[in-house]
Short mmCIF file of C-alpha atoms in Angstrom, two decimals:
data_model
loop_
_atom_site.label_atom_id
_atom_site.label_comp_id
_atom_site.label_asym_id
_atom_site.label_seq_id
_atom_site.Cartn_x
_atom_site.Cartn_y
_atom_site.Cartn_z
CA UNK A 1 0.00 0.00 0.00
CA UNK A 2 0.94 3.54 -0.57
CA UNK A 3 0.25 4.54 3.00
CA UNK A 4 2.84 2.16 4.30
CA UNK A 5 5.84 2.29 1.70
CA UNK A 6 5.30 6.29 1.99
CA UNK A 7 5.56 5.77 6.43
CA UNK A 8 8.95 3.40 5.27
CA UNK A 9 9.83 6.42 4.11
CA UNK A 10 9.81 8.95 6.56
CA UNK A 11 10.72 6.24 9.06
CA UNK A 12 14.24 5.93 7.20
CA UNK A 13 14.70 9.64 9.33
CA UNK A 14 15.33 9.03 13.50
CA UNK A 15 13.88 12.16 14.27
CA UNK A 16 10.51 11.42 12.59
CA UNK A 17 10.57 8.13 14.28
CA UNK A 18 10.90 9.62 17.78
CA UNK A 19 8.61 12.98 17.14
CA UNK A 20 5.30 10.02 15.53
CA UNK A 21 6.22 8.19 18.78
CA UNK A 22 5.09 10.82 21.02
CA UNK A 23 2.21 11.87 19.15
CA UNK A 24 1.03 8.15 18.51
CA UNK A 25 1.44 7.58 22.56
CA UNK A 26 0.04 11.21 23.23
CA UNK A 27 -3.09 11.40 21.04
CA UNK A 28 -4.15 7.61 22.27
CA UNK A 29 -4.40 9.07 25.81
CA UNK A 30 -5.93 11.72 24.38
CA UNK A 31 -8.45 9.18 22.95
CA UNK A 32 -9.24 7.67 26.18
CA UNK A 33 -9.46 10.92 27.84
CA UNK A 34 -11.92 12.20 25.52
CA UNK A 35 -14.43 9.13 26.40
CA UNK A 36 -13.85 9.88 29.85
CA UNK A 37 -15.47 13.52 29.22
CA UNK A 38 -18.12 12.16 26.88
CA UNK A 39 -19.56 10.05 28.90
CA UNK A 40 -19.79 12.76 31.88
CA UNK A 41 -20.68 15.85 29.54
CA UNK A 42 -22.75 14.20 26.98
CA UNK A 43 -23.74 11.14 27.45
CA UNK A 44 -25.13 10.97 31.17
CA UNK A 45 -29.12 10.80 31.33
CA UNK A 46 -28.81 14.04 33.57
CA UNK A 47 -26.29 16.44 31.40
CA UNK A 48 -26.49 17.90 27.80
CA UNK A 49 -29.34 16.68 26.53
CA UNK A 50 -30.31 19.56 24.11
CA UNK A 51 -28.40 21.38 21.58
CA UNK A 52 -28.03 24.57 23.85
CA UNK A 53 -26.85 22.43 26.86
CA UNK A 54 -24.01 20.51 24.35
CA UNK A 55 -23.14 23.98 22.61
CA UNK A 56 -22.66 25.62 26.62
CA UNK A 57 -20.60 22.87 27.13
CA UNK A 58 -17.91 23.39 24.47
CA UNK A 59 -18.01 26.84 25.23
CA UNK A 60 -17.31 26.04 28.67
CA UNK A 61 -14.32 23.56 27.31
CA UNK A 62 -12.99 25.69 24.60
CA UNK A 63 -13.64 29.46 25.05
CA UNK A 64 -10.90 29.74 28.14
CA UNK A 65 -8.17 28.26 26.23
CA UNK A 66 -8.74 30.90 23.10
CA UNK A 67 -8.40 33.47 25.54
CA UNK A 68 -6.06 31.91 27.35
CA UNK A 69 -4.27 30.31 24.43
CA UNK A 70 -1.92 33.21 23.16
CA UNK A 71 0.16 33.76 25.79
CA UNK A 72 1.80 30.61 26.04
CA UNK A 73 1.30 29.89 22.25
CA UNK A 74 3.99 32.55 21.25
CA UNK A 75 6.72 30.82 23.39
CA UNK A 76 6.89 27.75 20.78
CA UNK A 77 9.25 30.39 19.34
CA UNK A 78 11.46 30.89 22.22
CA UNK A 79 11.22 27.58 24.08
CA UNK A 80 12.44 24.51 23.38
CA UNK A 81 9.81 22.61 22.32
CA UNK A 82 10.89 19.70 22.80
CA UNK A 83 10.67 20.38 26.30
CA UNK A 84 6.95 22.16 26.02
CA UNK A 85 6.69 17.95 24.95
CA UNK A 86 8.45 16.47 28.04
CA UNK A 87 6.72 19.17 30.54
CA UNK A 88 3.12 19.12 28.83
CA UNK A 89 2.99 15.92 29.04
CA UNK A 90 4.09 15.21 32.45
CA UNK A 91 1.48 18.18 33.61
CA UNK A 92 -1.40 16.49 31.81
CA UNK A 93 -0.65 12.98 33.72
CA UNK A 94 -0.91 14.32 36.87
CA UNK A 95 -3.86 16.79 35.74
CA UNK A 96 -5.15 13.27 34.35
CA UNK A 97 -4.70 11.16 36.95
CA UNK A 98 -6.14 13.76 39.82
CA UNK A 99 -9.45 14.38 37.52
CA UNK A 100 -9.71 10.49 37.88
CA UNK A 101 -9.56 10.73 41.50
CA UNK A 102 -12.42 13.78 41.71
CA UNK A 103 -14.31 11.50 39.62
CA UNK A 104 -14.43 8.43 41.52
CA UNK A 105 -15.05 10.43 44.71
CA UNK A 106 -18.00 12.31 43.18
CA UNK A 107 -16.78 15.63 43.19
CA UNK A 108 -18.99 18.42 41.05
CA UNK A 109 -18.90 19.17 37.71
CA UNK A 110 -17.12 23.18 38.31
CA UNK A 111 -13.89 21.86 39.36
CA UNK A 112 -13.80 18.85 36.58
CA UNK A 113 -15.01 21.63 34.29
CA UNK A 114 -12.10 23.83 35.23
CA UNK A 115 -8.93 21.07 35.16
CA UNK A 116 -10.45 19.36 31.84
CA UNK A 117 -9.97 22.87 30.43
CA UNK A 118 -6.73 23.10 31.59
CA UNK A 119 -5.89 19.82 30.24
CA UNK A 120 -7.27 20.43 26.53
CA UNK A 121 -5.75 23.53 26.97
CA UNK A 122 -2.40 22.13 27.10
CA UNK A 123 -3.14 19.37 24.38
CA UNK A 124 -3.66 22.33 21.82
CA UNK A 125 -0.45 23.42 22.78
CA UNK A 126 1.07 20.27 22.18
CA UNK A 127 -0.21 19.42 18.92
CA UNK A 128 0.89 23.05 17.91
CA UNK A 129 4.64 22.07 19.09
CA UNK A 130 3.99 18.73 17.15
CA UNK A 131 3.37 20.43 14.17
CA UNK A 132 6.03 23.46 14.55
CA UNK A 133 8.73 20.52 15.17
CA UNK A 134 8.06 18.72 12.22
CA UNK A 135 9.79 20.51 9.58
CA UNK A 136 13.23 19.81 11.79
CA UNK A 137 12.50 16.25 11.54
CA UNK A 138 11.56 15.88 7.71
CA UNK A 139 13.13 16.91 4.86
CA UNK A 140 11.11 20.05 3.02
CA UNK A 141 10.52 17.88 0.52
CA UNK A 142 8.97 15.40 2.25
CA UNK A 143 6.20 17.66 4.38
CA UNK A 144 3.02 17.06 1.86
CA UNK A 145 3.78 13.26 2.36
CA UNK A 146 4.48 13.74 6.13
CA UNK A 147 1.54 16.20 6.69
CA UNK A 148 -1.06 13.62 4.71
CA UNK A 149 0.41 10.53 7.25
CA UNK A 150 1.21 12.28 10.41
CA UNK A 151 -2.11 14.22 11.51
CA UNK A 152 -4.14 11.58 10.19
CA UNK A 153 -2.56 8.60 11.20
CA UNK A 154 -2.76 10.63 15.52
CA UNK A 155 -6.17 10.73 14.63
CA UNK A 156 -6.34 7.18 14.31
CA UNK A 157 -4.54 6.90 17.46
CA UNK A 158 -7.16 8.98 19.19
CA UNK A 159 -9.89 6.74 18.02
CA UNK A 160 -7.98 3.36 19.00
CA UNK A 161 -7.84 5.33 22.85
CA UNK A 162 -11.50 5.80 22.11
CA UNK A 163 -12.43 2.66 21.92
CA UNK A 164 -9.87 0.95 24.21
CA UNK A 165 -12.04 3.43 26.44
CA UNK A 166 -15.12 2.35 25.61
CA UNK A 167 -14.22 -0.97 26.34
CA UNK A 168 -12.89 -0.32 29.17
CA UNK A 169 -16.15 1.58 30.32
CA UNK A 170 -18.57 -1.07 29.51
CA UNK A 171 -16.62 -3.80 31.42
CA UNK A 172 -16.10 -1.93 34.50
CA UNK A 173 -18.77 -2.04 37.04
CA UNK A 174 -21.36 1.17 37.27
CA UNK A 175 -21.07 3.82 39.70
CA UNK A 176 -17.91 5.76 40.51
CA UNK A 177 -15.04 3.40 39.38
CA UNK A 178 -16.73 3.47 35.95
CA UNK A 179 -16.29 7.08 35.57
CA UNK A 180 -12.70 7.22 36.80
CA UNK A 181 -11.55 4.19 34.79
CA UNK A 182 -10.92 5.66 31.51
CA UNK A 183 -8.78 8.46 33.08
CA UNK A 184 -6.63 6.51 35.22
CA UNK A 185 -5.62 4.59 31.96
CA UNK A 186 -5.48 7.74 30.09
CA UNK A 187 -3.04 9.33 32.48
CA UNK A 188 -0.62 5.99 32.20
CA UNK A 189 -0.63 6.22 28.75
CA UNK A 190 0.77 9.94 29.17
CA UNK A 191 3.50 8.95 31.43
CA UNK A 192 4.37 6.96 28.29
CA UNK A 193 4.65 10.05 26.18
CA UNK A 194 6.83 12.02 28.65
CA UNK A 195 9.36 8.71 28.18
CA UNK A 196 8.86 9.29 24.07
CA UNK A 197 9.55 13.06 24.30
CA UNK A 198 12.59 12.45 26.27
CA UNK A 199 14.19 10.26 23.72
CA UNK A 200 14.07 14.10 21.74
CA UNK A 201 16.77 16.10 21.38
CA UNK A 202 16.39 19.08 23.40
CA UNK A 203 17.10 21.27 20.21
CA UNK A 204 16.19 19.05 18.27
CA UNK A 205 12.99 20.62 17.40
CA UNK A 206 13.53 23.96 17.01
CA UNK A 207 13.12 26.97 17.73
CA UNK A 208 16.35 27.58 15.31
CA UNK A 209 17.17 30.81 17.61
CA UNK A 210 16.07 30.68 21.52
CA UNK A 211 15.22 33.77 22.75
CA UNK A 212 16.76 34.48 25.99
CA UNK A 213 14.56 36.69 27.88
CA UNK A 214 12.74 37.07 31.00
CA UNK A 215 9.47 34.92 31.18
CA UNK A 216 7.66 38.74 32.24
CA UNK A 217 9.20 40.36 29.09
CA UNK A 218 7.75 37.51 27.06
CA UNK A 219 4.25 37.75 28.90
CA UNK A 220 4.27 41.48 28.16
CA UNK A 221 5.48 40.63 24.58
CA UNK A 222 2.60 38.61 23.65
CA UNK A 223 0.24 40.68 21.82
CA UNK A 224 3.18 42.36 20.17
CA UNK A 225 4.27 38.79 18.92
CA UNK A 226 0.85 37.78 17.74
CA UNK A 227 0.47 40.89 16.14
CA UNK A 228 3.60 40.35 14.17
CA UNK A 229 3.18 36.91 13.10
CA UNK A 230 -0.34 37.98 12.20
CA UNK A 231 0.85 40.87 9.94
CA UNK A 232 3.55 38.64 8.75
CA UNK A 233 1.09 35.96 7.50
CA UNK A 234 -0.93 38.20 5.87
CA UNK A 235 2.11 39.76 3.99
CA UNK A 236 3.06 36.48 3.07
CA UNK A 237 -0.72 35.57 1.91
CA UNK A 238 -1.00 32.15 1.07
CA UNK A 239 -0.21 30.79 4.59
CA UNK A 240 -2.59 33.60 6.11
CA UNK A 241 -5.73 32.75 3.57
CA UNK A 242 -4.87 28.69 4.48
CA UNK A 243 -5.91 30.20 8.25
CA UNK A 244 -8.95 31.69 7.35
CA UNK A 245 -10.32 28.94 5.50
CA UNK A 246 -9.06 26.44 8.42
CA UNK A 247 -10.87 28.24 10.99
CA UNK A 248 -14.27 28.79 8.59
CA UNK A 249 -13.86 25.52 7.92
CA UNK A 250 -13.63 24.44 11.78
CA UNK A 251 -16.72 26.53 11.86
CA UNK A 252 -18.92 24.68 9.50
CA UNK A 253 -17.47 21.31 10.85
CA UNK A 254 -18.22 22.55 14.15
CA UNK A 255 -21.86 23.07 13.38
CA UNK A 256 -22.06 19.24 11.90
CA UNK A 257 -20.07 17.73 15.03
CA UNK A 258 -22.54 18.81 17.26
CA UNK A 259 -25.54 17.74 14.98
CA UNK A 260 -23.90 14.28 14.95
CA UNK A 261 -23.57 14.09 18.23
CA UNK A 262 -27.51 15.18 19.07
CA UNK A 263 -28.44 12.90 16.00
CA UNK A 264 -26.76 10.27 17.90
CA UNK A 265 -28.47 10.76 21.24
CA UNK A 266 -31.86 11.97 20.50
CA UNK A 267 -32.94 11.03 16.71
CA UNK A 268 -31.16 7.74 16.19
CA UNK A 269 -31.77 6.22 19.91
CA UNK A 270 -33.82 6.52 22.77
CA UNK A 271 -32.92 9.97 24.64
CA UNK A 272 -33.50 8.24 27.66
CA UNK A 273 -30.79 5.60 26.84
CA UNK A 274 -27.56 6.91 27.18
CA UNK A 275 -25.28 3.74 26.36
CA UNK A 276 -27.05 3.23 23.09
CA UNK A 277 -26.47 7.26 22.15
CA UNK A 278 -22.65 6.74 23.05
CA UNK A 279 -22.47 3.66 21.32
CA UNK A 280 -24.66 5.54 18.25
CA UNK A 281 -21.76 8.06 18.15
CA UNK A 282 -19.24 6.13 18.79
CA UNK A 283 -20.30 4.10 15.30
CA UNK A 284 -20.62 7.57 13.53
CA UNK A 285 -17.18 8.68 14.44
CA UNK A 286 -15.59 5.62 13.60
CA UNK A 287 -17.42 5.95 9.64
CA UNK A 288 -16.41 9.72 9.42
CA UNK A 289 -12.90 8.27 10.63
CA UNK A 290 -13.15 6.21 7.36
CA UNK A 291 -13.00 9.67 5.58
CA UNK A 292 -10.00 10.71 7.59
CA UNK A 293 -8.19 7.58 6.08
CA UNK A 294 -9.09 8.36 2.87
CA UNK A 295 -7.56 11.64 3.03
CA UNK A 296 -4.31 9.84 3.72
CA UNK A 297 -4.51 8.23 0.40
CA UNK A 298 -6.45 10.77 -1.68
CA UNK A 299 -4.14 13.52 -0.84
CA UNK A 300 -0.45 13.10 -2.26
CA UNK A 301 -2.12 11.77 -5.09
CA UNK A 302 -4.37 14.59 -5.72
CA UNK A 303 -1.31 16.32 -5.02
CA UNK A 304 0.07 14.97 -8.02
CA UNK A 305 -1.79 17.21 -10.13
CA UNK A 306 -3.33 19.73 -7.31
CA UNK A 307 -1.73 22.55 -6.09
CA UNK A 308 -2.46 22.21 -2.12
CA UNK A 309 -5.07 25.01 -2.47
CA UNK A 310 -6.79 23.45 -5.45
CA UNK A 311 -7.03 20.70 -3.05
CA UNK A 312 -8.92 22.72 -0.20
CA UNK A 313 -10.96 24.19 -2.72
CA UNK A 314 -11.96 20.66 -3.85
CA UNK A 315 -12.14 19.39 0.02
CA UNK A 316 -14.93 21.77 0.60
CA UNK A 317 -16.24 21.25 -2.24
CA UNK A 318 -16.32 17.10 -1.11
CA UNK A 319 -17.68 19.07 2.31
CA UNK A 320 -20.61 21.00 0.14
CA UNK A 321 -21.87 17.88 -0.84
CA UNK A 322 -21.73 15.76 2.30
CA UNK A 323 -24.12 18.41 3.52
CA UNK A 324 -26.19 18.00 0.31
CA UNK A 325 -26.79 14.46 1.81
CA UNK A 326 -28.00 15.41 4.80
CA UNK A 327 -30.35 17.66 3.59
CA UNK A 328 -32.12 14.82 1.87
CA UNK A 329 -32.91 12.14 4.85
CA UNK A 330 -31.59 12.18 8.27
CA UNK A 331 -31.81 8.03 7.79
CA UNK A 332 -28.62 5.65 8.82
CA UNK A 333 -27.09 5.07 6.13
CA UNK A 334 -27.18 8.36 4.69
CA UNK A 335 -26.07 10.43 7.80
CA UNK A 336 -23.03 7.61 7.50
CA UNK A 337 -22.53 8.56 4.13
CA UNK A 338 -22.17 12.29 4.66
CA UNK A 339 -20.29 11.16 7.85
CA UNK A 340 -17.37 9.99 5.59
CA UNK A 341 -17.53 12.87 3.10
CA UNK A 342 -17.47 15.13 5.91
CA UNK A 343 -14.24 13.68 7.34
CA UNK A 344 -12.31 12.90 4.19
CA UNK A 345 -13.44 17.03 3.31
CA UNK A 346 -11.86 18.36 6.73
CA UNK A 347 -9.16 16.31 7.12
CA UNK A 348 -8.10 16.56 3.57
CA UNK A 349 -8.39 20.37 3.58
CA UNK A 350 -6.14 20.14 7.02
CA UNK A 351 -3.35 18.32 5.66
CA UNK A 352 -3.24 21.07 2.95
CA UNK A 353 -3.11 24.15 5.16
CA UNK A 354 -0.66 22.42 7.05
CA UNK A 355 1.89 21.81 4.60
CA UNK A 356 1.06 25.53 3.49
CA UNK A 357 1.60 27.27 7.00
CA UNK A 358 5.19 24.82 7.43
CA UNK A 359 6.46 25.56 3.70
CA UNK A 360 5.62 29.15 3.27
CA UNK A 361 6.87 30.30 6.94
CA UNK A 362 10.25 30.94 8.12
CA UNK A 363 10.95 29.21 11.40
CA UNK A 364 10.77 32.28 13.63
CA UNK A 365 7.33 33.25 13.20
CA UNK A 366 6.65 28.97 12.72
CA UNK A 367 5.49 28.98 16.39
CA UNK A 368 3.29 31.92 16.31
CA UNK A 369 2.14 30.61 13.03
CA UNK A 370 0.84 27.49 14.63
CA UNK A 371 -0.53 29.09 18.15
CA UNK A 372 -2.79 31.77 15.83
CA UNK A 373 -3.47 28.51 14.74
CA UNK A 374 -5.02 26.92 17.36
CA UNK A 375 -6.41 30.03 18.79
CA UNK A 376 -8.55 30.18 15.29
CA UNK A 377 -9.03 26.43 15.66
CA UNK A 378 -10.99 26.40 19.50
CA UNK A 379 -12.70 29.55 18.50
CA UNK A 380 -14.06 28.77 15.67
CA UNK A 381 -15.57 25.25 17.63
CA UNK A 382 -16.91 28.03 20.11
CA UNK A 383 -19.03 30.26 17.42
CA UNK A 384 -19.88 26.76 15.87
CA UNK A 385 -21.40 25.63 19.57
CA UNK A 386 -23.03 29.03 19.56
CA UNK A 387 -24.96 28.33 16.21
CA UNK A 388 -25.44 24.85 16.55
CA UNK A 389 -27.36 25.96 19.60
CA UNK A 390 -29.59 28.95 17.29
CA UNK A 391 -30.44 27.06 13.98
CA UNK A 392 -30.51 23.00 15.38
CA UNK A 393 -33.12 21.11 17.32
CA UNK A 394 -32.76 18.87 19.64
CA UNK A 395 -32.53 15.95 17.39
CA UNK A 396 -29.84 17.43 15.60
CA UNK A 397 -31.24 17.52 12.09
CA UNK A 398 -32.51 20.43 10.29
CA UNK A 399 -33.22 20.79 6.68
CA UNK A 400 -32.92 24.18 6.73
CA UNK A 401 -29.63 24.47 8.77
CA UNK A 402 -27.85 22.13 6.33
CA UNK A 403 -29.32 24.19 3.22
CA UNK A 404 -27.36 27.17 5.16
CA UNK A 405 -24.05 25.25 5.23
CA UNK A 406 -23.96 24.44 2.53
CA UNK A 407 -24.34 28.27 0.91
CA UNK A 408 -21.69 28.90 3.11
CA UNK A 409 -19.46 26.27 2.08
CA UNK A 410 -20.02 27.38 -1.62
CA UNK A 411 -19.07 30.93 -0.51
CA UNK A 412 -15.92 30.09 1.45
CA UNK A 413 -14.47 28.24 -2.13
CA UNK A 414 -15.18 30.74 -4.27
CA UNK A 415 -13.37 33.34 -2.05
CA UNK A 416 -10.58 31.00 -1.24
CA UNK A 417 -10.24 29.76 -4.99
CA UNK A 418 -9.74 33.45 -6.16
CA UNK A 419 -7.90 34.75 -3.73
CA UNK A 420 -4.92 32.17 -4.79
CA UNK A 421 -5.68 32.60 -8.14
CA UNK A 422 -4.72 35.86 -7.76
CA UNK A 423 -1.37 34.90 -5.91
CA UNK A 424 -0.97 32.34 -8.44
CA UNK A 425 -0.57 29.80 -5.61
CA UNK A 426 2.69 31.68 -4.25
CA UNK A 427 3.35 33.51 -1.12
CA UNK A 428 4.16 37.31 -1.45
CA UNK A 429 8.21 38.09 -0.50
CA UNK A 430 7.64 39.96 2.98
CA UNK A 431 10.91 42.59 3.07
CA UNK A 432 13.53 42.17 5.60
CA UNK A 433 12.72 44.98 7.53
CA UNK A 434 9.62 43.22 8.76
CA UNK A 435 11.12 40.18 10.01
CA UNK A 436 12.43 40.11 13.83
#
């Protein structure tokens, strides 16, 4: 298969080898920490049970960390980041472990609330290092192939936590112990990914040129930093447009994530029966994950004759049409349908913008490239909760919401797809003067 001779490849390079350990080890906690959460935000008989309850709760989970977000974002740039790997980890075992522990004891949902944030928080912040790290680990020529494997491939790693959590939920006894059994895994599997990141050289990953400056200067420095890489990636164009559409994008996925998830609990299943909703979603993740592997293949091929931003353009157009098939029937096999157009669209549009941001940005503004990034990324999931909550019922499905999306799908091509026409596909040449 291409998949594997094309992971043969980039395993050829020790650095890649150690940098796809952590994130393999890192993203299946991740997976297992997720179910944890699920099963205490969304899929208990006495929380979340209609679209404005699920939307509040992502707010609650992801508006902190966009505020939050950019002043620790901008010190991928000056920190080693292979040590923001070593140290997140190790911070979200213990955060991991002692969540586990409120759990089990019965402890209420405001202080869960507040270290789960704390902990996705951090994850952000580690994928962003992930991703900032990778171009010192792969040759340049190698990032399309290494961006189509790498993202995807930790997504797969999520899902296999996933369901190593749900299995490990439905043979532990009810009560307490079942809600704390996920996390105490989770937080083992995290101690594992401190040992990966410390098999990394310390400068291994970059940044090329530590800044040596008081942690208070840097604080203060913040929004001067984020306003520079933001200027900077709009000079440069290409890698600023591949944000905008990312976090529009993230938007209009946003909206469909939480319809799945309300489809799964209240239109497909018995409201009233939470293990059959989990188990309902759990099924419709694993078919959009088919898209995600897709992507994987589909993309260096398409990249054969695609430009990566003919390739977004044609992942949202893949996107348009997955929500042309749930305007028709909100039936099984068709939400599963639009399920796996949905995640081949997103995650194939994702492994474009990635290569863009890492091949068209120098390495000092790399890690401010990647926390605007995220900040775009958990914001856009926010305003997504917030409309999911205005235009969706409770069951989740809603001709006339999904006749919306899909306008605004069409819209967000055509404005991409001229935009780079009018680049020609290439980033502008920012002057000298406005570098650091």
């Amino acid at each position: 298969m291409a998949v594997l001779a094309d992971l043969k490849t980039l395993l050829v390079h020790d650095g890649f080898k150690r940098l796809f350990r952590v994130r393999l080890i890192s993203q299946c906690g991740d997976g297992m920490f997720q179910v944890g959460l699920a099963t205490l935000y969304f899929f208990n008989p006495t929380n979340m049970t209609t679209a404005a309850g699920v939307a509040a709760a992502f707010t609650v989970l992801l508006l902190p960390f966009t505020i939050i977000g950019p002043f620790v974002g901008p010190l991928l740039d000056r920190w080693s980041r292979q040590g923001v790997l070593f140290w997140g980890n190790t911070v979200r075992a213990i955060l991991c472990l002692l969540l586990a522990v409120l759990m089990y004891l019965g402890a209420g949902l405001g202080i869960i609330s507040v270290l789960a944030l704390i902990t996705l928080g951090i994850n952000r912040f580690l994928l962003s290092a992930l991703s900032a790290g990778l171009p010192h680990v792969v040759p340049r020529r190698q990032l399309i192939m290494a961006n189509s494997l790498v993202p995807t491939l930790g997504a797969v790693a999520t899902v296999v936590g996933a369901v190593i959590g749900l299995v490990v939920n439905r043979l532990t006894p009810e009560g307490p112990i079942r809600d704390a059994s996920c996390l105490a895994i989770a937080a083992l599997l995290l101690v594992g990914a401190v040992w990966a990141a410390s098999t990394i050289g310390k400068r291994e990953l970059g940044p090329d040129n530590q800044m040596k400056v008081p942690l208070s200067s840097q604080i203060t420095e913040v929004f001067h930093d984020l306003w520079l890489g933001a200027s900077y990636l709009a000079k440069r164009g290409t890698p600023g447009h591949a944000l905008i559409v990312m976090a529009v994008h993230r938007f209009l996925y946003g909206v469909n994530f939480i319809a799945l998830l309300l489809i799964s609990r209240n239109l497909l299943t018995d409201p009233a029966d939470a293990d059959a909703g989990l188990a309902m979603f759990a099924l419709l993740s694993g078919i959009s994950l088919a898209g995600n592997g897709s992507a994987i293949v589909l993309t260096p091929i398409a990249h054969e004759k695609l430009s990566p931003w003919q390739w977004i353009v044609a992942c949202l157009g893949i996107s348009t049409l997955s929500q042309l098939v749930l305007i028709a029937t909100p039936s099984l096999p068709w939400i599963g349908i639009a399920a796996v157009l949905m995640g081949l669209g997103v995650q194939g549009a994702k492994i474009a913008v990635d290569t863009i941001v890492q091949r068209d940005v120098i390495d000092a503004y790399r890690g401010r490239a990647f926390a605007l990034y995220d900040m775009m990324y958990n914001a856009a999931f926010v305003g997504a909760a917030a409309l999911a909550a205005a235009i969706l019922p409770d069951t989740g499905w809603s001709r006339a919401g999904f006749t919306g999306l899909v306008v605004l799908y069409l819209l967000l091509a055509t404005w991409y797809g001229l935009r780079n026409k009018s680049l020609g596909g290439e980033p502008r040449t920012v002057p000298e003067q406005a570098r650091p």
